[in-house]
Short mmCIF file of C-alpha atoms in Angstrom, two decimals:
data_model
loop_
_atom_site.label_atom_id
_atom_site.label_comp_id
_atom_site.label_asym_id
_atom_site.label_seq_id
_atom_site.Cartn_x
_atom_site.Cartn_y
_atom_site.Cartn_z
CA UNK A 1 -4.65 -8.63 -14.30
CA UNK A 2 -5.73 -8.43 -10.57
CA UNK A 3 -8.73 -6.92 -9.12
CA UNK A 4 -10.04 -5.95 -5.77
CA UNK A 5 -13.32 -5.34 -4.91
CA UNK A 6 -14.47 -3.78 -1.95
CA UNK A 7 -18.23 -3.77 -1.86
CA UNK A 8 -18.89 -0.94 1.38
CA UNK A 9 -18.17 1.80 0.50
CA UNK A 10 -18.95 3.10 4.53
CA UNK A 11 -19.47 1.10 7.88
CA UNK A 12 -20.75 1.94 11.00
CA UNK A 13 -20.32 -0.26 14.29
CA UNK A 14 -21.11 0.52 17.72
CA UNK A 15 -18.00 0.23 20.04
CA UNK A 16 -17.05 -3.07 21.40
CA UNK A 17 -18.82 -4.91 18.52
CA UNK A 18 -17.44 -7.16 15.92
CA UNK A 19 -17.59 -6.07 12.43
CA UNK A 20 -16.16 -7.48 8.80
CA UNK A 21 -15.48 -5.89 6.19
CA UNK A 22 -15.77 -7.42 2.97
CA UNK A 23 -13.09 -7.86 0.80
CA UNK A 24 -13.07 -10.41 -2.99
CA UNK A 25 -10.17 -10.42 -5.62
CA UNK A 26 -9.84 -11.95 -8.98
CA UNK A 27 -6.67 -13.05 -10.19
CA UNK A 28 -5.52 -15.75 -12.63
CA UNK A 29 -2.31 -16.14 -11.04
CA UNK A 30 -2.64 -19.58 -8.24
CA UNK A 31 -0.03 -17.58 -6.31
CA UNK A 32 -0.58 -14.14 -4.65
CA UNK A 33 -0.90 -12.06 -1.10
CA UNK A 34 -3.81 -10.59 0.44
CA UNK A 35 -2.74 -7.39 2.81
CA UNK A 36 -5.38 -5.41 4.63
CA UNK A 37 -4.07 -1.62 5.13
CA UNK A 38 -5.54 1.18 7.69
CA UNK A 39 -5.22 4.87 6.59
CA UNK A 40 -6.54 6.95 9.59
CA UNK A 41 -7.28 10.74 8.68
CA UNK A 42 -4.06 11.77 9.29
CA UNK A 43 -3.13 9.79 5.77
CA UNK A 44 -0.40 7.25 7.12
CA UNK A 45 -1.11 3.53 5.56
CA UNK A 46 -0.69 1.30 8.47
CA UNK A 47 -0.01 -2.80 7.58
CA UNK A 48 -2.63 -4.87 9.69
CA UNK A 49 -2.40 -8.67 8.42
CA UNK A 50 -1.02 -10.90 5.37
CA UNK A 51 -2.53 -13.72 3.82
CA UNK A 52 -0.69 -16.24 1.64
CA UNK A 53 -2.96 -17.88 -1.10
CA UNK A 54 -1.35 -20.99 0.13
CA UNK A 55 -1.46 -20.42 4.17
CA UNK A 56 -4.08 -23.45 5.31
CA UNK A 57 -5.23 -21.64 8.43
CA UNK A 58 -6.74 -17.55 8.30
CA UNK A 59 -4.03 -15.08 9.85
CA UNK A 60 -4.83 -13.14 12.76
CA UNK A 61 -2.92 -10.22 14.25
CA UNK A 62 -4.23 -9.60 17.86
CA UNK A 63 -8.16 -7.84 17.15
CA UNK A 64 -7.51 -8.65 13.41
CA UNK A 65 -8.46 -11.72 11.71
CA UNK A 66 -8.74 -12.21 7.80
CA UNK A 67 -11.40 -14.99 6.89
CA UNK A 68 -9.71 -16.00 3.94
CA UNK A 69 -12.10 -18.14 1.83
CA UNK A 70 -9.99 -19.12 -1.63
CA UNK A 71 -12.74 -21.02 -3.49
CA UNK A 72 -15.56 -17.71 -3.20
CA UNK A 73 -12.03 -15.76 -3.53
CA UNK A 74 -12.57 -13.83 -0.19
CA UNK A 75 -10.97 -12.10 2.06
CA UNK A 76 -12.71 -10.45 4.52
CA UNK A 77 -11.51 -8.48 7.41
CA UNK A 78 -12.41 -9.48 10.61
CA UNK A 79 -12.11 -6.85 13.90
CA UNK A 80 -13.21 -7.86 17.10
CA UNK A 81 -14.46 -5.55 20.07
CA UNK A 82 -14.31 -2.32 17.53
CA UNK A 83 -12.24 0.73 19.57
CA UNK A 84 -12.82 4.24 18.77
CA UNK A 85 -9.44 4.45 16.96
CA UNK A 86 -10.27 2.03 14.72
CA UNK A 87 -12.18 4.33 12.82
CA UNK A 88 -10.71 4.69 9.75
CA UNK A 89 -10.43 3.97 6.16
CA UNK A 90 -9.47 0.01 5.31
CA UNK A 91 -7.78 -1.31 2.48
CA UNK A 92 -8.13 -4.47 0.92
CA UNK A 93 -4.93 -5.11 -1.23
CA UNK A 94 -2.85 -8.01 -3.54
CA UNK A 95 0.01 -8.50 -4.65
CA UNK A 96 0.87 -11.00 -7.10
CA UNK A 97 3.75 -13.51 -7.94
CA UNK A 98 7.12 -12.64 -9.15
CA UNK A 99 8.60 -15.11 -11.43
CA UNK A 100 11.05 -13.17 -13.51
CA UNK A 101 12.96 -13.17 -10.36
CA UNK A 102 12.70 -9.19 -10.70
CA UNK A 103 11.70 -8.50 -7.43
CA UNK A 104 9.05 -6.69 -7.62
CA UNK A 105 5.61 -7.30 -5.84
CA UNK A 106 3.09 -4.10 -6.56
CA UNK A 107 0.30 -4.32 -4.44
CA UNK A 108 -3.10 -3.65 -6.00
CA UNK A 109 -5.80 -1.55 -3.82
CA UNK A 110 -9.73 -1.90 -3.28
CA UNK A 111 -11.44 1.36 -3.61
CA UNK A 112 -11.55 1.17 0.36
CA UNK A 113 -14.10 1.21 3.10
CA UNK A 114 -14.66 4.07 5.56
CA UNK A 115 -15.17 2.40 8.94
CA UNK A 116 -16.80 4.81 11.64
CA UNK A 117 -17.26 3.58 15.21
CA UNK A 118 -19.94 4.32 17.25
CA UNK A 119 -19.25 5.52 21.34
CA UNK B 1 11.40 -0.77 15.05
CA UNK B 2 12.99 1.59 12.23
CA UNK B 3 10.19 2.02 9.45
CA UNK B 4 9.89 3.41 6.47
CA UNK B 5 11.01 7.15 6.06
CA UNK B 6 9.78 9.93 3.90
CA UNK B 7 10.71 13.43 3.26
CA UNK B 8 9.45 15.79 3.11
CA UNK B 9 6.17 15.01 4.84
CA UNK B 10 4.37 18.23 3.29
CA UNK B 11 5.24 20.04 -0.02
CA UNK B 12 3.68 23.01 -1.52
CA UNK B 13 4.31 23.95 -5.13
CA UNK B 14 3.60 26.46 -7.85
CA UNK B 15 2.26 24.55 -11.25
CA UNK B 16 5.09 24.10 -13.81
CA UNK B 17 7.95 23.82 -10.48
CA UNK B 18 10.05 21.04 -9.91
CA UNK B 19 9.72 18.65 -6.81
CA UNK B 20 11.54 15.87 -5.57
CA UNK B 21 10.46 13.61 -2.87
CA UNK B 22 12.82 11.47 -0.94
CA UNK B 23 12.02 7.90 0.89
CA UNK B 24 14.69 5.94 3.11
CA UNK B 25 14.00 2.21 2.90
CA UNK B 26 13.74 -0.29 6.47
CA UNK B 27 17.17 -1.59 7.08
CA UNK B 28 18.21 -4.61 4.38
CA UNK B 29 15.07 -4.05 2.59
CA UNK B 30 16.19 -4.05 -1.07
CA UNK B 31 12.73 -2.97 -2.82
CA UNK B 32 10.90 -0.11 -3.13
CA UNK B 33 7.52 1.11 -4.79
CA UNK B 34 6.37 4.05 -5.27
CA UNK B 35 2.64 4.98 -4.75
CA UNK B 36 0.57 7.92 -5.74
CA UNK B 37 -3.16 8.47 -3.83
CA UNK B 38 -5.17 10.91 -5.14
CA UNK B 39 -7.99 12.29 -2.74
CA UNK B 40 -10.54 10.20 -1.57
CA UNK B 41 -8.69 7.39 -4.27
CA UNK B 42 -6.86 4.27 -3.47
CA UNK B 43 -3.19 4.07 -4.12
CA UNK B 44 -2.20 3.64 -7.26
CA UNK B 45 1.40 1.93 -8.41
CA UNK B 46 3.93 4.29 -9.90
CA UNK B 47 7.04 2.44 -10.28
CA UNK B 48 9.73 0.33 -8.54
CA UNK B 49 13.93 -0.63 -7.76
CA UNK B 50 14.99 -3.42 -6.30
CA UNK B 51 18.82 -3.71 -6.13
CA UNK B 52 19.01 -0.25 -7.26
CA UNK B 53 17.43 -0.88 -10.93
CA UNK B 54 14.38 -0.54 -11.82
CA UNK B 55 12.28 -3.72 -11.72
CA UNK B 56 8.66 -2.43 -12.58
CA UNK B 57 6.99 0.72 -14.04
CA UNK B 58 2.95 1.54 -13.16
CA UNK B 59 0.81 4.94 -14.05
CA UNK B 60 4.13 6.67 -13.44
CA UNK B 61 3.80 9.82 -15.89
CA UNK B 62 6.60 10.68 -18.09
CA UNK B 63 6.96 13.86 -16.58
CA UNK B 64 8.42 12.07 -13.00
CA UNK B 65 11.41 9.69 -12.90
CA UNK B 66 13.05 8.05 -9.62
CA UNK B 67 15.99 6.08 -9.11
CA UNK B 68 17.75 4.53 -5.89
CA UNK B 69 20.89 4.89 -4.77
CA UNK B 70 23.44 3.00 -3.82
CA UNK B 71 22.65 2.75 0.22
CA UNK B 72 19.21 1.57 -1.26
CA UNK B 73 17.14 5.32 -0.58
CA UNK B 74 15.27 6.23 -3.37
CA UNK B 75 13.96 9.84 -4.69
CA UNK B 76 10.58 10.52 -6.72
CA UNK B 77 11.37 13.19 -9.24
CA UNK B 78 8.18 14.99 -10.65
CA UNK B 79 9.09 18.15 -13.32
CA UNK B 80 6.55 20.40 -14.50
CA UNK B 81 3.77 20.08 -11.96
CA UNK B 82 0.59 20.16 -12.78
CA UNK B 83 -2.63 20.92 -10.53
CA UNK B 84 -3.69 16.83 -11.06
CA UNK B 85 0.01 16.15 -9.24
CA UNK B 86 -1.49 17.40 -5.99
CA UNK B 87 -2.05 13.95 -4.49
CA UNK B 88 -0.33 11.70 -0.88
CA UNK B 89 2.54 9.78 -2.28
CA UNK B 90 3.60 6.84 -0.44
CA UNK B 91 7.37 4.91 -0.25
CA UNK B 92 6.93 1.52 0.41
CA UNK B 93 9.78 -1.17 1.14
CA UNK B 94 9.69 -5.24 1.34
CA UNK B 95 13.23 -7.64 1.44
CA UNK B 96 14.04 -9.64 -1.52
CA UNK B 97 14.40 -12.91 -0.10
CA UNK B 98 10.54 -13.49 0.37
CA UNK B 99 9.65 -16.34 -2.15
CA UNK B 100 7.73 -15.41 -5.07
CA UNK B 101 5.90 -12.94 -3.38
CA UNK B 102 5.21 -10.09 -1.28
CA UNK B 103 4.89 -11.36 2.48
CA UNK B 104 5.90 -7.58 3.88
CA UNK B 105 4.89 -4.36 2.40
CA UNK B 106 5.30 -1.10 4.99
CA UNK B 107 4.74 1.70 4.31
CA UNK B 108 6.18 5.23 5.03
CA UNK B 109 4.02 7.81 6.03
CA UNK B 110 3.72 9.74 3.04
CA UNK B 111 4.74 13.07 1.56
CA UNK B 112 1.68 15.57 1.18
CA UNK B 113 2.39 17.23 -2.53
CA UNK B 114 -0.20 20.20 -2.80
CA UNK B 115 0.43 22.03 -6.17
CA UNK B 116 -1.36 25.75 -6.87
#
């Protein structure tokens, strides 16, 4: 079975400022995905950035970077110079391997972190 | 870029009703999931197609069913609503030919099921 833990519950971070938000999974399976989702109030569930378990470098998608550290199985979201519309709940999510050839990758969620930033 | 579409985006319903919730797959993206988020919860898994069967089943209560059609669209059935029902639920879409696993996931934006 796969778990995700998100350990902060609520972050605060002054505007312009870095922040991470920590993400760690448990899986036995050697091949998965790591997805980090935003869900603003208005409830949409917006993709931000993938990581492969077997990707050698950490993704990053403009402002987003996932430090993606597979031995302390990690993956923490990284966003540089915080906006004000970047507050938001994050999600930390996996999805495993398919090799029944079904088709089908469920993701599996965190519990979330509330992310407020700071004029 | 086309995305992932869901209808209705708000639903209000009496306990015991009937609703069905529709969700219209990215263009040759085979899979769908279906995702149920209760307030202030993460989403939870309810069940899946890919090539029009169904390829996995979640938390999905007996009560609901869902298929998908042949242009790949898929509808969430849920029968005798109960006040727990009232929850976001979420469409999601990824292509087939990915490898072993998920690379894309996008979501719709949701349909809003309130039930009273």
């Amino acid at each position: 079975a796969q778990k995700i833990t998100q350990t902060q519950p609520g972050m605060f971070v002054q505007e312009k400022e870095a922040v991470t938000l920590d993400c760690t999974y448990d899986t036995s399976d050697p091949s998965y995905g790591l997805f980090w989702y935003k869900q603003p109030s208005s409830g949409e569930m917006i993709f931000l950035i993938y990581q492969g378990s077997y990707d050698q470098q950490n993704a990053t998608e403009g402002r987003y970077s996932l430090n993606f550290q597979k031995a302390r199985k990690s993956a923490n979201l990284v966003i540089s110079a915080s906006q004000l519309g970047d507050s938001a709940m994050y999600f930390c999510a996996m999805s495993g391997a398919s090799y029944s050839g079904a088709g089908s990758y469920q993701l599996t969620f965190g519990k979330g972190t509330k992310l407020s930033v700071i004029p | 870029a086309a995305g992932v579409i869901q209808s209705p985006r708000h639903l209000i319903k009496e306990k015991r009703e009937t609703a069905t919730l529709k969700c219209y797959p990215i263009p040759r993206h085979d899979t769908v999931y279906w995702y149920q988020q209760g307030p202030g919860q993460d989403p939870q898994f309810l069940i899946s197609f890919y090539e029009k069967m169904q390829s996995d089943k979640g938390s999905i209560p007996d009560r609901f069913s869902a298929q998908q059609f042949s242009d790949y669209h898929s509808e969430l059935n849920m029968s005798s609503l109960e006040l727990g029902d009232s929850a976001l639920y979420f469409c999601a879409s990824s292509p087939r030919d990915r490898g072993l696993w998920n690379t894309e996931a996008f979501f719709g934006q949701g349909t809003r099921l309130t039930v009273v």
